[in-house]
Amino acid sequence: MSRPYRVAILGATGAVGQELLELLDSRNFPLADLKLLASARSAGQSLRFKGENLTVEAVDDNSFNGIDIVLASAGGSTSKAIAPKAVEAGAVVIDNSSAFRMNPEVPLVVPEVNPDAASEHKGIIANPNCTTILMAVAVYPLHKVKKIKRIIAATYQSASGAGAKAMAEVQAQTSAILEGKQPVAEIFPYPLAFNLFPHNTPLNEMGYCEEEMKMVNETRKIFGTQSIRVTATCVRVPVLRAHSEAINLEFDEPFDKNEAREILSTAPGVKLVDDWSANYFPMPIDATGRDEVLVGRIRQDISHPAGLELWLCGDQIRKGAALNAVQIAELLVEKNIVKPKLALALT
Ligand code: A2P
């Protein structure tokens, strides 16, 4: 990876944007230059990158001239309005919002699961929902060996999924409660500190919220099969930036827990944390700031002969969003799916 790419981060001032900056630096992404874009509110703000101050610009119609890759994490409505303009300007957009994920023209990629889908892009590649990415990394290695028929998931989701302001809100609520004051909820509908509530996305007529339906639909698209049945109950918990998930899997035949443990001990993107003697399993505190999805508490389901259960934790901002997006960008470079305009101009 030596050729220079011109990259823009849309939403650079947000929680995911900040992590994208860190990852492009620490993973030594081959950058010619980096443009930081956000709303007009942040224009002129400076952010540190590789020891330098970079100035944030307000995104406009000319922001993408000459850009090869856009890493977008500025919410669905911004992506819907802006991604097509970036594509028109000749960039490939890796979009972290839900705006394009279920569009049949748009690949939905978890590099450990379906890397080949990236090459089918028509300008936009979608980064899946955070909870779905973490689950896919953990269960796909098992699905490759024996087919999963059904997934029942319960999630314990951190504040970071709702952005940097939501994280700050939980911290402020925690301080307020400890000082005997009333917690203020503005980003979330209810106080999250010392509390939890079912995921606050809109509900459908079947009683599932949007987050739960993302797990259903996106898992099927990423795995390339409509036959997996998925149900999920998603819950917000007062954790800052790592999600946890209790996963029950039903296979088409029994799956021995020791074989599952063996497979997951070498699976890409997974770290096995499964110490039964110490009763030590994945925790959000250990997943925070890490690249891997921590997986453990792997056991047979005593209620079903072909059932297997596991517990996972993963950093929502990192593998759940920014890291997955940067890994997709790395795929585009490694497989020569995107050619840098700068290099083409020089030849
Ligand atoms: P800004 O800081 O200027 O509002 P988070 O998910 O952590 O809340 O971050 C959202 C990111 O998306 C921020 O960088 C935010 O910029 C950016 N953003 C929100 N709305 C727009 C918009 N209309 N145009 C460009 N960037 C936006």
PDB file of N, CA, C and O in Angstrom, residues 97-164:
ATOM      1  N   SER A  97     -23.638   5.600   7.351  1.00  0.00           N
ATOM      2  CA  SER A  97     -25.044   5.769   7.738  1.00  0.00           C
ATOM      3  C   SER A  97     -25.884   4.612   7.187  1.00  0.00           C
ATOM      4  O   SER A  97     -25.396   3.772   6.439  1.00  0.00           O
ATOM      5  N   SER A  98     -27.179   4.623   7.562  1.00  0.00           N
ATOM      6  CA  SER A  98     -28.057   3.553   7.062  1.00  0.00           C
ATOM      7  C   SER A  98     -28.702   3.925   5.723  1.00  0.00           C
ATOM      8  O   SER A  98     -29.499   3.161   5.187  1.00  0.00           O
ATOM      9  N   ALA A  99     -28.335   5.098   5.158  1.00  0.00           N
ATOM     10  CA  ALA A  99     -29.031   5.620   3.979  1.00  0.00           C
ATOM     11  C   ALA A  99     -29.053   4.653   2.789  1.00  0.00           C
ATOM     12  O   ALA A  99     -30.048   4.557   2.085  1.00  0.00           O
ATOM     13  N   PHE A 100     -27.953   3.931   2.560  1.00  0.00           N
ATOM     14  CA  PHE A 100     -27.860   3.129   1.328  1.00  0.00           C
ATOM     15  C   PHE A 100     -27.707   1.625   1.585  1.00  0.00           C
ATOM     16  O   PHE A 100     -27.543   0.858   0.648  1.00  0.00           O
ATOM     17  N   ARG A 101     -27.740   1.231   2.857  1.00  0.00           N
ATOM     18  CA  ARG A 101     -27.337  -0.148   3.176  1.00  0.00           C
ATOM     19  C   ARG A 101     -28.176  -1.220   2.484  1.00  0.00           C
ATOM     20  O   ARG A 101     -27.642  -2.244   2.078  1.00  0.00           O
ATOM     21  N   MET A 102     -29.478  -0.986   2.370  1.00  0.00           N
ATOM     22  CA  MET A 102     -30.320  -2.027   1.789  1.00  0.00           C
ATOM     23  C   MET A 102     -30.584  -1.797   0.297  1.00  0.00           C
ATOM     24  O   MET A 102     -31.349  -2.536  -0.320  1.00  0.00           O
ATOM     25  N   ASN A 103     -29.930  -0.799  -0.281  1.00  0.00           N
ATOM     26  CA  ASN A 103     -30.034  -0.566  -1.727  1.00  0.00           C
ATOM     27  C   ASN A 103     -29.320  -1.715  -2.457  1.00  0.00           C
ATOM     28  O   ASN A 103     -28.137  -1.970  -2.214  1.00  0.00           O
ATOM     29  N   PRO A 104     -30.031  -2.442  -3.333  1.00  0.00           N
ATOM     30  CA  PRO A 104     -29.404  -3.600  -3.992  1.00  0.00           C
ATOM     31  C   PRO A 104     -28.180  -3.241  -4.832  1.00  0.00           C
ATOM     32  O   PRO A 104     -27.341  -4.101  -5.114  1.00  0.00           O
ATOM     33  N   GLU A 105     -28.044  -1.979  -5.204  1.00  0.00           N
ATOM     34  CA  GLU A 105     -26.888  -1.527  -6.013  1.00  0.00           C
ATOM     35  C   GLU A 105     -25.658  -1.270  -5.138  1.00  0.00           C
ATOM     36  O   GLU A 105     -24.579  -1.002  -5.657  1.00  0.00           O
ATOM     37  N   VAL A 106     -25.871  -1.265  -3.809  1.00  0.00           N
ATOM     38  CA  VAL A 106     -24.794  -0.850  -2.902  1.00  0.00           C
ATOM     39  C   VAL A 106     -24.287  -2.042  -2.089  1.00  0.00           C
ATOM     40  O   VAL A 106     -25.048  -2.653  -1.342  1.00  0.00           O
ATOM     41  N   PRO A 107     -22.991  -2.397  -2.225  1.00  0.00           N
ATOM     42  CA  PRO A 107     -22.467  -3.489  -1.402  1.00  0.00           C
ATOM     43  C   PRO A 107     -22.454  -3.096   0.081  1.00  0.00           C
ATOM     44  O   PRO A 107     -22.219  -1.933   0.414  1.00  0.00           O
ATOM     45  N   LEU A 108     -22.721  -4.078   0.927  1.00  0.00           N
ATOM     46  CA  LEU A 108     -22.724  -3.893   2.379  1.00  0.00           C
ATOM     47  C   LEU A 108     -21.624  -4.816   2.908  1.00  0.00           C
ATOM     48  O   LEU A 108     -21.759  -6.041   2.837  1.00  0.00           O
ATOM     49  N   VAL A 109     -20.534  -4.229   3.380  1.00  0.00           N
ATOM     50  CA  VAL A 109     -19.312  -5.033   3.513  1.00  0.00           C
ATOM     51  C   VAL A 109     -18.776  -5.107   4.942  1.00  0.00           C
ATOM     52  O   VAL A 109     -18.599  -4.088   5.610  1.00  0.00           O
ATOM     53  N   VAL A 110     -18.511  -6.339   5.376  1.00  0.00           N
ATOM     54  CA  VAL A 110     -17.678  -6.591   6.559  1.00  0.00           C
ATOM     55  C   VAL A 110     -16.459  -7.351   6.019  1.00  0.00           C
ATOM     56  O   VAL A 110     -16.601  -8.481   5.547  1.00  0.00           O
ATOM     57  N   PRO A 111     -15.283  -6.740   6.007  1.00  0.00           N
ATOM     58  CA  PRO A 111     -14.147  -7.359   5.309  1.00  0.00           C
ATOM     59  C   PRO A 111     -13.826  -8.794   5.747  1.00  0.00           C
ATOM     60  O   PRO A 111     -13.363  -9.588   4.932  1.00  0.00           O
ATOM     61  N   GLU A 112     -14.121  -9.159   6.989  1.00  0.00           N
ATOM     62  CA  GLU A 112     -13.867 -10.545   7.429  1.00  0.00           C
ATOM     63  C   GLU A 112     -14.889 -11.512   6.853  1.00  0.00           C
ATOM     64  O   GLU A 112     -14.715 -12.734   6.937  1.00  0.00           O
ATOM     65  N   VAL A 113     -16.003 -10.996   6.316  1.00  0.00           N
ATOM     66  CA  VAL A 113     -17.095 -11.871   5.869  1.00  0.00           C
ATOM     67  C   VAL A 113     -17.234 -11.866   4.340  1.00  0.00           C
ATOM     68  O   VAL A 113     -17.181 -12.921   3.704  1.00  0.00           O
ATOM     69  N   ASN A 114     -17.454 -10.704   3.755  1.00  0.00           N
ATOM     70  CA  ASN A 114     -17.752 -10.639   2.315  1.00  0.00           C
ATOM     71  C   ASN A 114     -16.887  -9.595   1.596  1.00  0.00           C
ATOM     72  O   ASN A 114     -17.430  -8.672   0.966  1.00  0.00           O
ATOM     73  N   PRO A 115     -15.570  -9.721   1.672  1.00  0.00           N
ATOM     74  CA  PRO A 115     -14.705  -8.700   1.065  1.00  0.00           C
ATOM     75  C   PRO A 115     -14.922  -8.546  -0.445  1.00  0.00           C
ATOM     76  O   PRO A 115     -14.779  -7.444  -0.979  1.00  0.00           O
ATOM     77  N   ASP A 116     -15.291  -9.643  -1.111  1.00  0.00           N
ATOM     78  CA  ASP A 116     -15.411  -9.580  -2.571  1.00  0.00           C
ATOM     79  C   ASP A 116     -16.540  -8.659  -3.028  1.00  0.00           C
ATOM     80  O   ASP A 116     -16.521  -8.162  -4.159  1.00  0.00           O
ATOM     81  N   ALA A 117     -17.526  -8.450  -2.148  1.00  0.00           N
ATOM     82  CA  ALA A 117     -18.659  -7.594  -2.523  1.00  0.00           C
ATOM     83  C   ALA A 117     -18.191  -6.172  -2.847  1.00  0.00           C
ATOM     84  O   ALA A 117     -18.818  -5.473  -3.643  1.00  0.00           O
ATOM     85  N   ALA A 118     -17.070  -5.746  -2.232  1.00  0.00           N
ATOM     86  CA  ALA A 118     -16.608  -4.352  -2.411  1.00  0.00           C
ATOM     87  C   ALA A 118     -16.353  -4.022  -3.869  1.00  0.00           C
ATOM     88  O   ALA A 118     -16.598  -2.895  -4.321  1.00  0.00           O
ATOM     89  N   SER A 119     -15.884  -5.024  -4.638  1.00  0.00           N
ATOM     90  CA  SER A 119     -15.513  -4.733  -6.025  1.00  0.00           C
ATOM     91  C   SER A 119     -16.735  -4.504  -6.919  1.00  0.00           C
ATOM     92  O   SER A 119     -16.606  -4.067  -8.051  1.00  0.00           O
ATOM     93  N   GLU A 120     -17.945  -4.795  -6.370  1.00  0.00           N
ATOM     94  CA  GLU A 120     -19.166  -4.585  -7.178  1.00  0.00           C
ATOM     95  C   GLU A 120     -19.762  -3.189  -6.992  1.00  0.00           C
ATOM     96  O   GLU A 120     -20.874  -2.918  -7.447  1.00  0.00           O
ATOM     97  N   HIS A 121     -19.021  -2.302  -6.351  1.00  0.00           N
ATOM     98  CA  HIS A 121     -19.603  -0.989  -6.039  1.00  0.00           C
ATOM     99  C   HIS A 121     -19.854  -0.153  -7.304  1.00  0.00           C
ATOM    100  O   HIS A 121     -19.198  -0.336  -8.333  1.00  0.00           O
ATOM    101  N   LYS A 122     -20.822   0.758  -7.168  1.00  0.00           N
ATOM    102  CA  LYS A 122     -21.090   1.720  -8.250  1.00  0.00           C
ATOM    103  C   LYS A 122     -20.890   3.131  -7.714  1.00  0.00           C
ATOM    104  O   LYS A 122     -21.614   4.057  -8.061  1.00  0.00           O
ATOM    105  N   GLY A 123     -19.940   3.269  -6.811  1.00  0.00           N
ATOM    106  CA  GLY A 123     -19.620   4.585  -6.255  1.00  0.00           C
ATOM    107  C   GLY A 123     -19.829   4.668  -4.758  1.00  0.00           C
ATOM    108  O   GLY A 123     -19.177   5.445  -4.082  1.00  0.00           O
ATOM    109  N   ILE A 124     -20.768   3.841  -4.243  1.00  0.00           N
ATOM    110  CA  ILE A 124     -21.019   3.867  -2.794  1.00  0.00           C
ATOM    111  C   ILE A 124     -20.881   2.449  -2.238  1.00  0.00           C
ATOM    112  O   ILE A 124     -21.370   1.488  -2.827  1.00  0.00           O
ATOM    113  N   ILE A 125     -20.193   2.341  -1.110  1.00  0.00           N
ATOM    114  CA  ILE A 125     -20.125   1.083  -0.352  1.00  0.00           C
ATOM    115  C   ILE A 125     -20.657   1.412   1.033  1.00  0.00           C
ATOM    116  O   ILE A 125     -20.255   2.417   1.634  1.00  0.00           O
ATOM    117  N   ALA A 126     -21.564   0.585   1.536  1.00  0.00           N
ATOM    118  CA  ALA A 126     -22.138   0.880   2.847  1.00  0.00           C
ATOM    119  C   ALA A 126     -21.414   0.113   3.939  1.00  0.00           C
ATOM    120  O   ALA A 126     -21.062  -1.060   3.776  1.00  0.00           O
ATOM    121  N   ASN A 127     -21.182   0.811   5.023  1.00  0.00           N
ATOM    122  CA  ASN A 127     -20.631   0.222   6.233  1.00  0.00           C
ATOM    123  C   ASN A 127     -21.844  -0.225   7.059  1.00  0.00           C
ATOM    124  O   ASN A 127     -22.732   0.576   7.322  1.00  0.00           O
ATOM    125  N   PRO A 128     -21.907  -1.495   7.469  1.00  0.00           N
ATOM    126  CA  PRO A 128     -23.130  -1.948   8.141  1.00  0.00           C
ATOM    127  C   PRO A 128     -23.343  -1.312   9.515  1.00  0.00           C
ATOM    128  O   PRO A 128     -22.454  -0.661  10.067  1.00  0.00           O
ATOM    129  N   ASN A 129     -24.522  -1.572  10.039  1.00  0.00           N
ATOM    130  CA  ASN A 129     -24.882  -1.184  11.403  1.00  0.00           C
ATOM    131  C   ASN A 129     -23.871  -1.801  12.393  1.00  0.00           C
ATOM    132  O   ASN A 129     -23.446  -2.942  12.232  1.00  0.00           O
ATOM    133  N   CYS A 130     -23.535  -1.041  13.417  1.00  0.00           N
ATOM    134  CA  CYS A 130     -22.486  -1.457  14.368  1.00  0.00           C
ATOM    135  C   CYS A 130     -22.782  -2.805  15.041  1.00  0.00           C
ATOM    136  O   CYS A 130     -21.916  -3.688  15.106  1.00  0.00           O
ATOM    137  N   THR A 131     -23.982  -2.980  15.527  1.00  0.00           N
ATOM    138  CA  THR A 131     -24.354  -4.213  16.234  1.00  0.00           C
ATOM    139  C   THR A 131     -24.274  -5.410  15.290  1.00  0.00           C
ATOM    140  O   THR A 131     -23.858  -6.500  15.674  1.00  0.00           O
ATOM    141  N   THR A 132     -24.661  -5.157  14.037  1.00  0.00           N
ATOM    142  CA  THR A 132     -24.645  -6.213  13.020  1.00  0.00           C
ATOM    143  C   THR A 132     -23.204  -6.594  12.660  1.00  0.00           C
ATOM    144  O   THR A 132     -22.902  -7.780  12.503  1.00  0.00           O
ATOM    145  N   ILE A 133     -22.327  -5.601  12.531  1.00  0.00           N
ATOM    146  CA  ILE A 133     -20.921  -5.899  12.209  1.00  0.00           C
ATOM    147  C   ILE A 133     -20.333  -6.807  13.292  1.00  0.00           C
ATOM    148  O   ILE A 133     -19.710  -7.834  12.984  1.00  0.00           O
ATOM    149  N   LEU A 134     -20.526  -6.430  14.554  1.00  0.00           N
ATOM    150  CA  LEU A 134     -19.912  -7.182  15.657  1.00  0.00           C
ATOM    151  C   LEU A 134     -20.426  -8.626  15.658  1.00  0.00           C
ATOM    152  O   LEU A 134     -19.659  -9.579  15.813  1.00  0.00           O
ATOM    153  N   MET A 135     -21.731  -8.795  15.445  1.00  0.00           N
ATOM    154  CA  MET A 135     -22.305 -10.142  15.428  1.00  0.00           C
ATOM    155  C   MET A 135     -21.792 -10.931  14.219  1.00  0.00           C
ATOM    156  O   MET A 135     -21.444 -12.113  14.335  1.00  0.00           O
ATOM    157  N   ALA A 136     -21.704 -10.265  13.070  1.00  0.00           N
ATOM    158  CA  ALA A 136     -21.271 -10.965  11.847  1.00  0.00           C
ATOM    159  C   ALA A 136     -19.845 -11.495  11.997  1.00  0.00           C
ATOM    160  O   ALA A 136     -19.557 -12.631  11.618  1.00  0.00           O
ATOM    161  N   VAL A 137     -18.960 -10.672  12.572  1.00  0.00           N
ATOM    162  CA  VAL A 137     -17.564 -11.106  12.738  1.00  0.00           C
ATOM    163  C   VAL A 137     -17.505 -12.356  13.621  1.00  0.00           C
ATOM    164  O   VAL A 137     -16.747 -13.282  13.363  1.00  0.00           O
ATOM    165  N   ALA A 138     -18.362 -12.390  14.654  1.00  0.00           N
ATOM    166  CA  ALA A 138     -18.309 -13.513  15.599  1.00  0.00           C
ATOM    167  C   ALA A 138     -18.971 -14.780  15.079  1.00  0.00           C
ATOM    168  O   ALA A 138     -18.503 -15.885  15.358  1.00  0.00           O
ATOM    169  N   VAL A 139     -20.074 -14.654  14.336  1.00  0.00           N
ATOM    170  CA  VAL A 139     -20.813 -15.880  13.991  1.00  0.00           C
ATOM    171  C   VAL A 139     -20.542 -16.408  12.578  1.00  0.00           C
ATOM    172  O   VAL A 139     -20.758 -17.594  12.311  1.00  0.00           O
ATOM    173  N   TYR A 140     -20.005 -15.551  11.695  1.00  0.00           N
ATOM    174  CA  TYR A 140     -19.771 -16.032  10.323  1.00  0.00           C
ATOM    175  C   TYR A 140     -18.778 -17.206  10.267  1.00  0.00           C
ATOM    176  O   TYR A 140     -18.993 -18.154   9.497  1.00  0.00           O
ATOM    177  N   PRO A 141     -17.694 -17.184  11.071  1.00  0.00           N
ATOM    178  CA  PRO A 141     -16.768 -18.331  11.014  1.00  0.00           C
ATOM    179  C   PRO A 141     -17.455 -19.658  11.363  1.00  0.00           C
ATOM    180  O   PRO A 141     -17.067 -20.711  10.848  1.00  0.00           O
ATOM    181  N   LEU A 142     -18.490 -19.608  12.191  1.00  0.00           N
ATOM    182  CA  LEU A 142     -19.233 -20.828  12.534  1.00  0.00           C
ATOM    183  C   LEU A 142     -20.169 -21.203  11.387  1.00  0.00           C
ATOM    184  O   LEU A 142     -20.296 -22.372  11.008  1.00  0.00           O
ATOM    185  N   HIS A 143     -20.806 -20.181  10.803  1.00  0.00           N
ATOM    186  CA  HIS A 143     -21.738 -20.384   9.682  1.00  0.00           C
ATOM    187  C   HIS A 143     -21.028 -21.024   8.482  1.00  0.00           C
ATOM    188  O   HIS A 143     -21.627 -21.787   7.721  1.00  0.00           O
ATOM    189  N   LYS A 144     -19.729 -20.710   8.334  1.00  0.00           N
ATOM    190  CA  LYS A 144     -18.966 -21.291   7.207  1.00  0.00           C
ATOM    191  C   LYS A 144     -18.823 -22.802   7.373  1.00  0.00           C
ATOM    192  O   LYS A 144     -18.678 -23.537   6.404  1.00  0.00           O
ATOM    193  N   VAL A 145     -18.835 -23.267   8.638  1.00  0.00           N
ATOM    194  CA  VAL A 145     -18.632 -24.701   8.904  1.00  0.00           C
ATOM    195  C   VAL A 145     -19.969 -25.449   8.919  1.00  0.00           C
ATOM    196  O   VAL A 145     -20.095 -26.516   8.320  1.00  0.00           O
ATOM    197  N   LYS A 146     -20.943 -24.909   9.629  1.00  0.00           N
ATOM    198  CA  LYS A 146     -22.297 -25.486   9.641  1.00  0.00           C
ATOM    199  C   LYS A 146     -23.291 -24.347   9.520  1.00  0.00           C
ATOM    200  O   LYS A 146     -23.154 -23.338  10.196  1.00  0.00           O
ATOM    201  N   LYS A 147     -24.279 -24.528   8.666  1.00  0.00           N
ATOM    202  CA  LYS A 147     -25.199 -23.417   8.365  1.00  0.00           C
ATOM    203  C   LYS A 147     -26.040 -23.022   9.576  1.00  0.00           C
ATOM    204  O   LYS A 147     -26.638 -23.875  10.243  1.00  0.00           O
ATOM    205  N   ILE A 148     -26.099 -21.707   9.813  1.00  0.00           N
ATOM    206  CA  ILE A 148     -26.983 -21.181  10.859  1.00  0.00           C
ATOM    207  C   ILE A 148     -28.397 -21.097  10.289  1.00  0.00           C
ATOM    208  O   ILE A 148     -28.605 -20.580   9.193  1.00  0.00           O
ATOM    209  N   LYS A 149     -29.363 -21.638  11.058  1.00  0.00           N
ATOM    210  CA  LYS A 149     -30.766 -21.527  10.626  1.00  0.00           C
ATOM    211  C   LYS A 149     -31.433 -20.308  11.241  1.00  0.00           C
ATOM    212  O   LYS A 149     -32.249 -19.648  10.621  1.00  0.00           O
ATOM    213  N   ARG A 150     -31.059 -20.045  12.520  1.00  0.00           N
ATOM    214  CA  ARG A 150     -31.786 -18.982  13.228  1.00  0.00           C
ATOM    215  C   ARG A 150     -30.868 -18.321  14.257  1.00  0.00           C
ATOM    216  O   ARG A 150     -30.060 -19.012  14.888  1.00  0.00           O
ATOM    217  N   ILE A 151     -30.990 -17.009  14.380  1.00  0.00           N
ATOM    218  CA  ILE A 151     -30.233 -16.259  15.391  1.00  0.00           C
ATOM    219  C   ILE A 151     -31.232 -15.522  16.282  1.00  0.00           C
ATOM    220  O   ILE A 151     -32.139 -14.849  15.781  1.00  0.00           O
ATOM    221  N   ILE A 152     -31.048 -15.672  17.599  1.00  0.00           N
ATOM    222  CA  ILE A 152     -31.825 -14.873  18.553  1.00  0.00           C
ATOM    223  C   ILE A 152     -30.803 -14.026  19.322  1.00  0.00           C
ATOM    224  O   ILE A 152     -29.923 -14.571  19.987  1.00  0.00           O
ATOM    225  N   ALA A 153     -30.907 -12.701  19.165  1.00  0.00           N
ATOM    226  CA  ALA A 153     -29.902 -11.825  19.776  1.00  0.00           C
ATOM    227  C   ALA A 153     -30.552 -10.878  20.781  1.00  0.00           C
ATOM    228  O   ALA A 153     -31.680 -10.413  20.581  1.00  0.00           O
ATOM    229  N   ALA A 154     -29.834 -10.629  21.869  1.00  0.00           N
ATOM    230  CA  ALA A 154     -30.204  -9.557  22.803  1.00  0.00           C
ATOM    231  C   ALA A 154     -28.982  -8.669  22.921  1.00  0.00           C
ATOM    232  O   ALA A 154     -27.876  -9.159  23.138  1.00  0.00           O
ATOM    233  N   THR A 155     -29.176  -7.361  22.723  1.00  0.00           N
ATOM    234  CA  THR A 155     -28.012  -6.469  22.716  1.00  0.00           C
ATOM    235  C   THR A 155     -28.052  -5.485  23.885  1.00  0.00           C
ATOM    236  O   THR A 155     -29.120  -5.141  24.394  1.00  0.00           O
ATOM    237  N   TYR A 156     -26.852  -5.058  24.249  1.00  0.00           N
ATOM    238  CA  TYR A 156     -26.665  -4.127  25.370  1.00  0.00           C
ATOM    239  C   TYR A 156     -25.789  -3.022  24.788  1.00  0.00           C
ATOM    240  O   TYR A 156     -24.569  -3.131  24.764  1.00  0.00           O
ATOM    241  N   GLN A 157     -26.421  -1.956  24.284  1.00  0.00           N
ATOM    242  CA  GLN A 157     -25.711  -1.029  23.400  1.00  0.00           C
ATOM    243  C   GLN A 157     -25.292   0.271  24.077  1.00  0.00           C
ATOM    244  O   GLN A 157     -26.064   0.894  24.811  1.00  0.00           O
ATOM    245  N   SER A 158     -24.073   0.681  23.753  1.00  0.00           N
ATOM    246  CA  SER A 158     -23.479   1.858  24.381  1.00  0.00           C
ATOM    247  C   SER A 158     -24.059   3.152  23.807  1.00  0.00           C
ATOM    248  O   SER A 158     -24.679   3.167  22.735  1.00  0.00           O
ATOM    249  N   ALA A 159     -23.772   4.241  24.507  1.00  0.00           N
ATOM    250  CA  ALA A 159     -24.261   5.555  24.094  1.00  0.00           C
ATOM    251  C   ALA A 159     -23.638   6.028  22.785  1.00  0.00           C
ATOM    252  O   ALA A 159     -24.253   6.777  22.024  1.00  0.00           O
ATOM    253  N   SER A 160     -22.421   5.571  22.484  1.00  0.00           N
ATOM    254  CA  SER A 160     -21.685   6.088  21.325  1.00  0.00           C
ATOM    255  C   SER A 160     -22.417   5.911  19.999  1.00  0.00           C
ATOM    256  O   SER A 160     -22.202   6.685  19.078  1.00  0.00           O
ATOM    257  N   GLY A 161     -23.300   4.906  19.926  1.00  0.00           N
ATOM    258  CA  GLY A 161     -24.064   4.688  18.694  1.00  0.00           C
ATOM    259  C   GLY A 161     -24.885   5.917  18.321  1.00  0.00           C
ATOM    260  O   GLY A 161     -25.238   6.109  17.157  1.00  0.00           O
ATOM    261  N   ALA A 162     -25.202   6.740  19.301  1.00  0.00           N
ATOM    262  CA  ALA A 162     -25.987   7.960  19.030  1.00  0.00           C
ATOM    263  C   ALA A 162     -25.082   9.182  18.896  1.00  0.00           C
ATOM    264  O   ALA A 162     -25.573  10.316  18.854  1.00  0.00           O
ATOM    265  N   GLY A 163     -23.763   8.966  18.857  1.00  0.00           N
ATOM    266  CA  GLY A 163     -22.843  10.074  18.574  1.00  0.00           C
ATOM    267  C   GLY A 163     -22.172  10.664  19.804  1.00  0.00           C
ATOM    268  O   GLY A 163     -22.473  10.299  20.949  1.00  0.00           O
ATOM    269  N   ALA A 164     -21.248  11.573  19.515  1.00  0.00           N
ATOM    270  CA  ALA A 164     -20.417  12.168  20.572  1.00  0.00           C
ATOM    271  C   ALA A 164     -21.273  12.911  21.613  1.00  0.00           C
ATOM    272  O   ALA A 164     -20.997  12.858  22.807  1.00  0.00           O
TER     273      ALA A 164
END
